[in-house]
Structures are given as C-alpha cells and as structure tokens.
Amino acid sequence: MLSKDLIDAYKSEDLATEAFKEYRLRKGVVCKKCGCKDHYWLSSKHQFQCKKCRFRTTLQSGTLLEGSKLPVSYFFIALHLLIKKGNDLKIEEFQQQTGHKYSEPLYDFLKKIKLYLKTNEQNSILIDFIEVVNENFILQKAE
Ligand SMILES: [Zn+2]
C-alpha cells in the first residue's frame, strides 16, 4: 500500500473505529456490572453489550480515550506521527493532519498517549491497524 493511502486510511473514522474495536477485543472487554468477558458488538451504537447482563460498554470506556470528545481517528493519526517523529513531533503538525480547530485538546491528547503507551505498544497498535485496513481493502476489491 502507498504511504499516501495509509495516511488517508488513518483519517477514516470508520476504519479507526473498526481498528480500535479490534484493539479492545484483543485486550479483553470486561463488563463493569457483572465481570463477564463475553460481549456482542453493536455496530450501529459503537458499543459492546455484555452477553450475560446486557450492560453496555462504550468503545472509549476504560481506555485512554475515555471522556475524550475527539474522533477515534485522531488516536491513530497521533500514533502514526509519534512513531515517525517521536519527541520532535510538534503540536502544529498534529493539528494540521487532523484539521482540528483548537490545539489545546490535541496537546492533552498527545500527552496522555505518551504517558500511557510505550513506543513498542504504539507500534503494535499501528501494525494491527494496517491489518484492519488491508482486510477492508481486500473486501472492497472482492465486492
Ligand atoms: Zn455484564
């Protein structure tokens, strides 16, 4: 895949949501109400539903995106830039890539990612994302 396509893929909220869902499933979703680990995915609501007690867990709940109003795609754009630039990443560049109006929430967002995710974890999340993208491209071509 061309790197330009890859940048566009990171900016797709649909692909980002799908990839973030996969990331969460791999880590395991635990029901806050009953502790059950089996969930259905409600694609129209972007929520997990407990198979036992039907309690719903949002995609962001219990992750570093909890409480964030920023799109999930920003998470992957941030990882992509962090891997490429490391500590040299400037907030202006992140802002330019997301097209977000304000830099303050972006600054907090980056800070959180750097605080909670080590570089090797950032890397493996991106590798998984690329897999999701490739699967989606293959599906599109097959249709
Ligand atoms: Zn439950």
Coordinates of N, CA, C and O and ligand atoms in Angstrom, one line a residue:
M1 N 0.8 -1.2 0.0 CA 0.0 0.0 0.0 C 0.9 1.3 0.0 O 1.9 1.3 0.7
L2 N 0.5 2.3 -0.8 CA 1.2 3.5 -0.8 C 1.1 4.3 0.5 O 0.1 4.2 1.2
S3 N 2.1 5.0 0.9 CA 2.1 5.7 2.2 C 1.0 6.8 2.2 O 0.5 7.1 3.2
K4 N 0.7 7.3 1.0 CA -0.3 8.4 0.9 C -1.7 7.7 1.3 O -2.5 8.3 2.0
D5 N -1.9 6.5 0.7 CA -3.1 5.8 1.1 C -3.2 5.5 2.5 O -4.3 5.6 3.1
L6 N -2.1 5.2 3.1 CA -2.1 4.9 4.5 C -2.5 6.1 5.4 O -3.3 6.0 6.3
I7 N -2.0 7.3 5.0 CA -2.3 8.5 5.8 C -3.9 8.7 5.7 O -4.5 9.0 6.7
D8 N -4.4 8.5 4.5 CA -5.8 8.7 4.3 C -6.6 7.7 5.1 O -7.7 8.0 5.7
A9 N -6.1 6.5 5.2 CA -6.7 5.4 6.0 C -6.8 5.8 7.5 O -7.8 5.6 8.1
Y10 N -5.7 6.3 7.9 CA -5.7 6.7 9.4 C -6.7 7.8 9.6 O -7.2 7.9 10.8
K11 N -7.1 8.6 8.6 CA -8.0 9.7 8.8 C -9.5 9.2 8.7 O -10.4 10.0 8.9
S12 N -9.7 7.9 8.3 CA -11.0 7.4 8.1 C -11.6 7.0 9.5 O -11.0 6.1 10.2
E13 N -12.6 7.7 9.9 CA -13.2 7.4 11.2 C -13.8 5.9 11.3 O -13.7 5.3 12.3
D14 N -14.3 5.5 10.1 CA -14.9 4.1 10.1 C -13.8 3.1 10.3 O -13.9 2.1 11.1
L15 N -12.7 3.2 9.6 CA -11.5 2.3 9.8 C -11.0 2.4 11.2 O -10.6 1.4 11.8
A16 N -10.9 3.6 11.7 CA -10.3 3.8 13.0 C -11.2 3.2 14.1 O -10.7 2.5 15.0
T17 N -12.5 3.3 13.9 CA -13.4 2.7 14.9 C -13.3 1.2 14.9 O -13.2 0.5 15.9
E18 N -13.2 0.6 13.6 CA -13.0 -0.8 13.5 C -11.7 -1.3 14.1 O -11.7 -2.3 14.8
A19 N -10.7 -0.6 13.9 CA -9.4 -1.0 14.4 C -9.3 -0.8 15.9 O -8.7 -1.6 16.6
F20 N -10.0 0.2 16.4 CA -10.0 0.4 17.9 C -10.8 -0.7 18.5 O -10.4 -1.1 19.6
K21 N -11.8 -1.1 17.9 CA -12.7 -2.2 18.4 C -11.9 -3.5 18.5 O -11.9 -4.2 19.5
E22 N -11.1 -3.8 17.4 CA -10.2 -5.0 17.4 C -9.2 -4.9 18.5 O -8.9 -5.9 19.2
Y23 N -8.6 -3.7 18.7 CA -7.6 -3.5 19.7 C -8.2 -3.8 21.1 O -7.6 -4.5 21.9
R24 N -9.4 -3.3 21.3 CA -10.1 -3.5 22.6 C -10.4 -5.0 22.8 O -10.3 -5.6 23.9
L25 N -10.9 -5.7 21.8 CA -11.3 -7.1 21.9 C -10.0 -7.9 22.2 O -10.1 -8.9 23.0
R26 N -8.9 -7.5 21.6 CA -7.7 -8.3 21.9 C -7.3 -8.1 23.4 O -6.8 -9.0 24.0
K27 N -7.4 -6.9 23.9 CA -7.1 -6.7 25.3 C -8.1 -7.3 26.2 O -7.8 -7.6 27.4
G28 N -9.3 -7.5 25.7 CA -10.4 -8.0 26.5 C -11.3 -7.0 27.1 O -10.8 -6.1 27.8
V29 N -12.6 -7.1 26.8 CA -13.6 -6.2 27.4 C -14.2 -6.9 28.6 O -14.7 -8.0 28.5
V30 N -14.2 -6.2 29.7 CA -14.8 -6.7 30.9 C -16.0 -5.9 31.3 O -15.9 -4.7 31.4
C31 N -17.1 -6.6 31.5 CA -18.4 -5.9 31.9 C -18.2 -5.3 33.3 O -17.8 -6.0 34.3
K32 N -18.5 -4.0 33.4 CA -18.3 -3.3 34.7 C -19.4 -3.7 35.7 O -19.2 -3.6 36.9
K33 N -20.5 -4.3 35.2 CA -21.6 -4.6 36.1 C -21.4 -6.1 36.7 O -21.6 -6.3 37.9
C34 N -21.1 -7.0 35.8 CA -21.1 -8.4 36.3 C -19.7 -9.1 36.1 O -19.6 -10.2 36.5
G35 N -18.8 -8.4 35.4 CA -17.5 -9.0 35.3 C -17.3 -10.0 34.1 O -16.3 -10.6 33.9
C36 N -18.4 -10.2 33.4 CA -18.4 -11.1 32.3 C -17.5 -10.6 31.2 O -17.4 -9.4 31.0
K37 N -16.8 -11.5 30.4 CA -15.8 -11.1 29.4 C -16.4 -11.3 28.0 O -15.7 -11.0 27.0
D38 N -17.6 -11.8 27.9 CA -18.1 -12.1 26.5 C -19.1 -10.9 26.1 O -20.0 -10.6 26.9
H39 N -18.8 -10.4 25.0 CA -19.6 -9.3 24.5 C -20.0 -9.4 23.1 O -19.3 -10.0 22.3
Y40 N -21.2 -8.8 22.8 CA -21.6 -8.6 21.4 C -21.1 -7.2 21.0 O -21.0 -6.3 21.9
W41 N -20.9 -7.0 19.7 CA -20.6 -5.6 19.2 C -21.9 -5.1 18.6 O -22.4 -5.6 17.6
L42 N -22.3 -3.9 19.1 CA -23.5 -3.3 18.5 C -23.0 -2.2 17.5 O -22.6 -1.1 18.0
S43 N -22.9 -2.6 16.3 CA -22.2 -1.7 15.3 C -22.9 -0.3 15.1 O -22.2 0.7 14.9
S44 N -24.2 -0.3 15.2 CA -24.9 0.9 15.0 C -24.7 1.9 16.1 O -24.8 3.1 16.0
K45 N -24.4 1.4 17.3 CA -24.2 2.2 18.5 C -22.8 2.4 18.9 O -22.4 3.2 19.8
H46 N -21.9 1.7 18.2 CA -20.5 1.7 18.6 C -20.3 1.3 20.1 O -19.5 2.0 20.8
Q47 N -21.0 0.3 20.5 CA -20.9 -0.1 21.9 C -20.8 -1.7 22.0 O -21.3 -2.4 21.1
F48 N -20.2 -2.1 23.1 CA -20.2 -3.6 23.4 C -21.4 -3.8 24.3 O -21.7 -3.0 25.1
Q49 N -22.0 -5.0 24.1 CA -23.0 -5.4 25.0 C -22.7 -6.7 25.7 O -22.4 -7.7 25.0
C50 N -22.8 -6.7 27.0 CA -22.5 -7.9 27.8 C -23.5 -9.1 27.4 O -24.7 -8.8 27.3
K51 N -22.9 -10.3 27.2 CA -23.8 -11.4 26.8 C -24.6 -11.9 27.9 O -25.6 -12.5 27.7
K52 N -24.1 -11.6 29.1 CA -24.8 -12.1 30.3 C -25.9 -11.2 30.8 O -27.1 -11.5 30.9
C53 N -25.5 -9.9 31.1 CA -26.5 -9.0 31.7 C -26.9 -7.8 30.8 O -27.7 -7.0 31.2
R54 N -26.4 -7.8 29.6 CA -26.7 -6.8 28.6 C -26.3 -5.4 28.9 O -26.6 -4.5 28.2
F55 N -25.4 -5.3 29.9 CA -24.9 -4.0 30.2 C -24.0 -3.5 29.0 O -23.3 -4.3 28.4
R56 N -24.1 -2.2 28.7 CA -23.3 -1.7 27.5 C -22.1 -0.9 27.9 O -22.1 -0.2 28.9
T57 N -21.0 -1.2 27.2 CA -19.7 -0.5 27.4 C -19.4 0.3 26.1 O -19.4 -0.3 25.0
T58 N -19.2 1.6 26.2 CA -18.8 2.3 25.0 C -17.4 1.9 24.5 O -16.6 1.4 25.3
L59 N -17.2 2.3 23.3 CA -15.9 1.9 22.7 C -14.7 2.6 23.5 O -13.7 2.0 23.7
Q60 N -14.9 3.8 24.0 CA -13.8 4.5 24.6 C -13.7 4.2 26.1 O -12.7 4.4 26.7
S61 N -14.8 3.7 26.7 CA -14.9 3.5 28.2 C -13.7 2.6 28.6 O -13.5 1.5 28.1
G62 N -13.1 3.0 29.7 CA -12.0 2.2 30.3 C -10.7 2.2 29.5 O -9.7 1.5 29.8
T63 N -10.6 3.1 28.5 CA -9.4 3.3 27.7 C -8.9 4.7 27.9 O -9.5 5.5 28.5
L64 N -7.7 5.0 27.3 CA -7.2 6.4 27.5 C -8.0 7.4 26.7 O -7.8 8.6 26.8
L65 N -9.0 6.9 25.9 CA -9.8 7.8 25.1 C -11.1 8.1 25.9 O -11.9 8.9 25.4
E66 N -11.3 7.5 27.1 CA -12.5 7.8 27.8 C -12.6 9.2 28.2 O -11.7 9.9 28.6
G67 N -13.8 9.8 28.0 CA -14.1 11.2 28.3 C -13.6 12.1 27.2 O -13.9 13.3 27.2
S68 N -12.9 11.6 26.2 CA -12.4 12.5 25.1 C -13.5 12.6 24.1 O -14.2 11.7 23.7
K69 N -13.7 13.9 23.6 CA -14.7 14.1 22.6 C -14.1 14.1 21.2 O -14.7 14.3 20.2
L70 N -12.8 13.8 21.1 CA -12.1 13.8 19.8 C -12.4 12.5 19.1 O -12.6 11.5 19.7
P71 N -12.4 12.6 17.8 CA -12.7 11.4 17.0 C -11.6 10.3 17.2 O -10.5 10.6 17.6
V72 N -12.0 9.0 17.1 CA -11.1 7.9 17.3 C -9.9 8.0 16.3 O -8.8 7.6 16.6
S73 N -10.2 8.5 15.1 CA -9.2 8.6 14.1 C -8.0 9.4 14.6 O -6.8 9.1 14.2
Y74 N -8.2 10.4 15.4 CA -7.1 11.2 16.0 C -6.1 10.3 16.7 O -4.9 10.6 16.7
F75 N -6.6 9.3 17.3 CA -5.7 8.4 18.1 C -4.7 7.7 17.1 O -3.5 7.7 17.4
F76 N -5.1 7.3 16.0 CA -4.2 6.6 15.0 C -3.3 7.6 14.3 O -2.2 7.3 14.0
I77 N -3.9 8.8 14.0 CA -3.1 9.8 13.4 C -1.9 10.2 14.4 O -0.8 10.3 14.0
A78 N -2.3 10.3 15.6 CA -1.3 10.7 16.7 C -0.2 9.6 16.8 O 1.0 9.9 16.8
L79 N -0.6 8.3 16.8 CA 0.4 7.2 16.8 C 1.3 7.3 15.6 O 2.5 7.1 15.8
H80 N 0.7 7.4 14.5 CA 1.5 7.5 13.2 C 2.6 8.6 13.3 O 3.7 8.3 13.0
L81 N 2.2 9.7 13.7 CA 3.1 10.9 13.8 C 4.1 10.6 14.9 O 5.3 11.0 14.8
L82 N 3.7 10.1 16.0 CA 4.6 9.8 17.2 C 5.7 8.8 16.8 O 6.9 9.0 17.1
I83 N 5.3 7.8 16.1 CA 6.3 6.8 15.6 C 7.3 7.4 14.7 O 8.4 7.1 14.7
K84 N 6.7 8.2 13.8 CA 7.6 8.9 12.8 C 8.5 9.9 13.4 O 9.7 10.0 13.0
K85 N 8.0 10.7 14.3 CA 8.7 11.9 14.8 C 9.2 11.8 16.2 O 10.1 12.6 16.6
G86 N 8.6 10.9 17.0 CA 9.0 10.8 18.4 C 8.8 12.1 19.1 O 7.8 12.8 18.9
N87 N 9.7 12.5 19.9 CA 9.6 13.7 20.7 C 9.7 15.0 19.9 O 9.5 16.1 20.4
D88 N 10.1 14.8 18.6 CA 10.2 16.0 17.8 C 8.9 16.4 17.2 O 8.8 17.5 16.6
L89 N 7.8 15.6 17.5 CA 6.5 15.9 16.9 C 6.0 17.2 17.5 O 5.9 17.4 18.7
K90 N 5.7 18.2 16.6 CA 5.1 19.4 17.1 C 3.6 19.4 17.0 O 3.0 18.8 16.1
I91 N 3.0 20.1 18.0 CA 1.6 20.1 18.1 C 0.9 20.7 16.8 O -0.1 20.3 16.3
E92 N 1.7 21.6 16.1 CA 1.2 22.2 14.9 C 1.0 21.2 13.8 O 0.0 21.2 13.0
E93 N 1.9 20.2 13.8 CA 1.8 19.2 12.7 C 0.6 18.3 13.0 O -0.1 17.9 12.1
F94 N 0.4 17.9 14.3 CA -0.7 17.1 14.6 C -2.0 17.8 14.3 O -2.9 17.2 13.7
Q95 N -2.0 19.1 14.6 CA -3.2 19.9 14.3 C -3.5 20.0 12.8 O -4.6 19.9 12.3
Q96 N -2.4 20.1 12.0 CA -2.5 20.2 10.6 C -3.1 18.9 10.0 O -4.0 18.9 9.2
Q97 N -2.6 17.8 10.5 CA -3.0 16.5 10.0 C -4.5 16.2 10.4 O -5.2 15.5 9.6
T98 N -4.9 16.6 11.5 CA -6.3 16.3 12.0 C -7.3 17.4 11.4 O -8.4 17.1 11.3
G99 N -6.8 18.6 11.2 CA -7.6 19.7 10.8 C -8.5 20.2 11.9 O -9.5 20.9 11.7
H100 N -8.0 19.9 13.1 CA -8.8 20.3 14.3 C -8.6 21.8 14.6 O -7.5 22.3 14.4
K101 N -9.7 22.5 15.0 CA -9.7 23.9 15.2 C -8.7 24.4 16.4 O -8.0 25.4 16.2
Y102 N -8.8 23.6 17.5 CA -8.0 24.1 18.7 C -6.9 23.1 19.0 O -7.0 21.9 18.8
S103 N -5.8 23.7 19.4 CA -4.6 22.9 19.7 C -4.6 22.4 21.2 O -4.0 21.3 21.4
E104 N -5.4 23.0 22.0 CA -5.3 22.6 23.4 C -5.8 21.1 23.7 O -5.0 20.4 24.4
P105 N -6.9 20.7 23.2 CA -7.3 19.3 23.4 C -6.4 18.4 22.7 O -6.1 17.2 23.3
L106 N -5.8 18.8 21.6 CA -4.8 17.9 20.9 C -3.5 17.7 21.8 O -3.0 16.6 21.8
Y107 N -3.2 18.8 22.4 CA -2.0 18.8 23.3 C -2.2 17.8 24.4 O -1.3 16.9 24.7
D108 N -3.3 17.9 25.1 CA -3.7 17.0 26.2 C -3.7 15.5 25.7 O -3.3 14.6 26.4
F109 N -4.3 15.3 24.5 CA -4.4 14.0 23.9 C -3.1 13.4 23.7 O -2.8 12.2 24.1
L110 N -2.2 14.1 23.1 CA -0.8 13.6 22.8 C -0.1 13.2 24.2 O 0.6 12.2 24.3
K111 N -0.3 14.1 25.1 CA 0.4 13.9 26.4 C -0.1 12.6 27.1 O 0.7 11.8 27.6
K112 N -1.4 12.4 27.0 CA -2.0 11.1 27.5 C -1.4 9.9 26.8 O -1.1 8.9 27.5
I113 N -1.3 10.0 25.5 CA -0.8 8.8 24.7 C 0.6 8.5 25.1 O 1.0 7.4 25.4
K114 N 1.4 9.6 25.2 CA 2.8 9.4 25.6 C 3.0 8.9 27.0 O 3.9 8.1 27.3
L115 N 2.0 9.3 27.9 CA 2.1 8.8 29.3 C 1.7 7.4 29.4 O 2.3 6.6 30.2
Y116 N 0.7 6.9 28.7 CA 0.1 5.6 28.9 C 0.6 4.5 27.9 O 0.5 3.3 28.2
L117 N 1.1 4.9 26.8 CA 1.5 3.9 25.8 C 3.0 4.0 25.5 O 3.5 5.0 25.0
K118 N 3.7 2.9 25.8 CA 5.2 2.9 25.4 C 5.3 2.7 23.9 O 4.4 2.3 23.2
T119 N 6.5 3.1 23.4 CA 6.7 3.1 22.0 C 6.4 1.8 21.3 O 5.8 1.7 20.3
N120 N 6.8 0.7 22.0 CA 6.6 -0.6 21.3 C 5.1 -1.0 21.3 O 4.6 -1.6 20.3
E121 N 4.3 -0.5 22.3 CA 2.9 -0.7 22.2 C 2.2 0.2 21.1 O 1.3 -0.3 20.4
Q122 N 2.7 1.4 21.0 CA 2.2 2.3 19.9 C 2.4 1.6 18.6 O 1.5 1.6 17.7
N123 N 3.6 1.0 18.4 CA 3.9 0.3 17.2 C 3.0 -0.8 16.9 O 2.5 -1.0 15.8
S124 N 2.8 -1.7 17.9 CA 2.0 -2.9 17.7 C 0.5 -2.5 17.4 O -0.2 -3.1 16.6
I125 N 0.0 -1.4 18.0 CA -1.4 -0.9 17.7 C -1.5 -0.5 16.2 O -2.4 -0.8 15.5
L126 N -0.4 0.2 15.7 CA -0.4 0.6 14.3 C -0.3 -0.6 13.4 O -1.0 -0.6 12.3
I127 N 0.5 -1.6 13.7 CA 0.6 -2.7 12.9 C -0.7 -3.4 12.7 O -1.2 -3.8 11.7
D128 N -1.5 -3.5 13.9 CA -2.8 -4.1 13.9 C -3.8 -3.3 13.0 O -4.6 -3.8 12.3
F129 N -3.6 -2.0 13.1 CA -4.4 -1.1 12.3 C -4.2 -1.3 10.8 O -5.2 -1.4 10.1
I130 N -3.0 -1.5 10.4 CA -2.7 -1.7 9.0 C -3.3 -3.0 8.5 O -3.8 -3.1 7.4
E131 N -3.4 -4.0 9.4 CA -4.0 -5.3 9.1 C -5.5 -5.1 8.8 O -6.0 -5.6 7.9
V132 N -6.1 -4.3 9.7 CA -7.6 -4.0 9.5 C -7.8 -3.3 8.2 O -8.7 -3.6 7.4
V133 N -6.9 -2.3 7.9 CA -7.0 -1.6 6.6 C -6.9 -2.5 5.4 O -7.7 -2.5 4.5
N134 N -5.9 -3.4 5.5 CA -5.7 -4.3 4.4 C -6.9 -5.2 4.2 O -7.3 -5.4 3.1
E135 N -7.4 -5.7 5.3 CA -8.6 -6.6 5.2 C -9.8 -5.8 4.5 O -10.5 -6.4 3.7
N136 N -9.9 -4.6 4.9 CA -11.0 -3.8 4.3 C -10.8 -3.5 2.8 O -11.8 -3.5 2.1
F137 N -9.6 -3.3 2.5 CA -9.3 -3.1 1.0 C -9.5 -4.3 0.2 O -10.1 -4.3 -0.9
I138 N -9.2 -5.5 0.8 CA -9.4 -6.7 0.1 C -10.9 -7.0 0.0 O -11.3 -7.4 -1.1
L139 N -11.6 -6.7 1.0 CA -13.1 -6.8 1.0 C -13.7 -5.9 -0.1 O -14.5 -6.4 -0.9
Q140 N -13.2 -4.7 -0.2 CA -13.7 -3.7 -1.2 C -13.5 -4.2 -2.6 O -14.3 -4.2 -3.4
K141 N -12.3 -4.8 -2.8 CA -11.9 -5.3 -4.1 C -12.7 -6.5 -4.5 O -13.0 -6.7 -5.7
A142 N -13.1 -7.3 -3.5 CA -13.8 -8.5 -3.7 C -15.3 -8.3 -4.1 O -16.0 -9.1 -4.7
E143 N -15.8 -7.1 -3.7 CA -17.2 -6.8 -3.9 C -17.5 -6.5 -5.3 O -16.7 -6.0 -6.1
Ligands
ZN1 ZN -22.5 -8.0 32.4

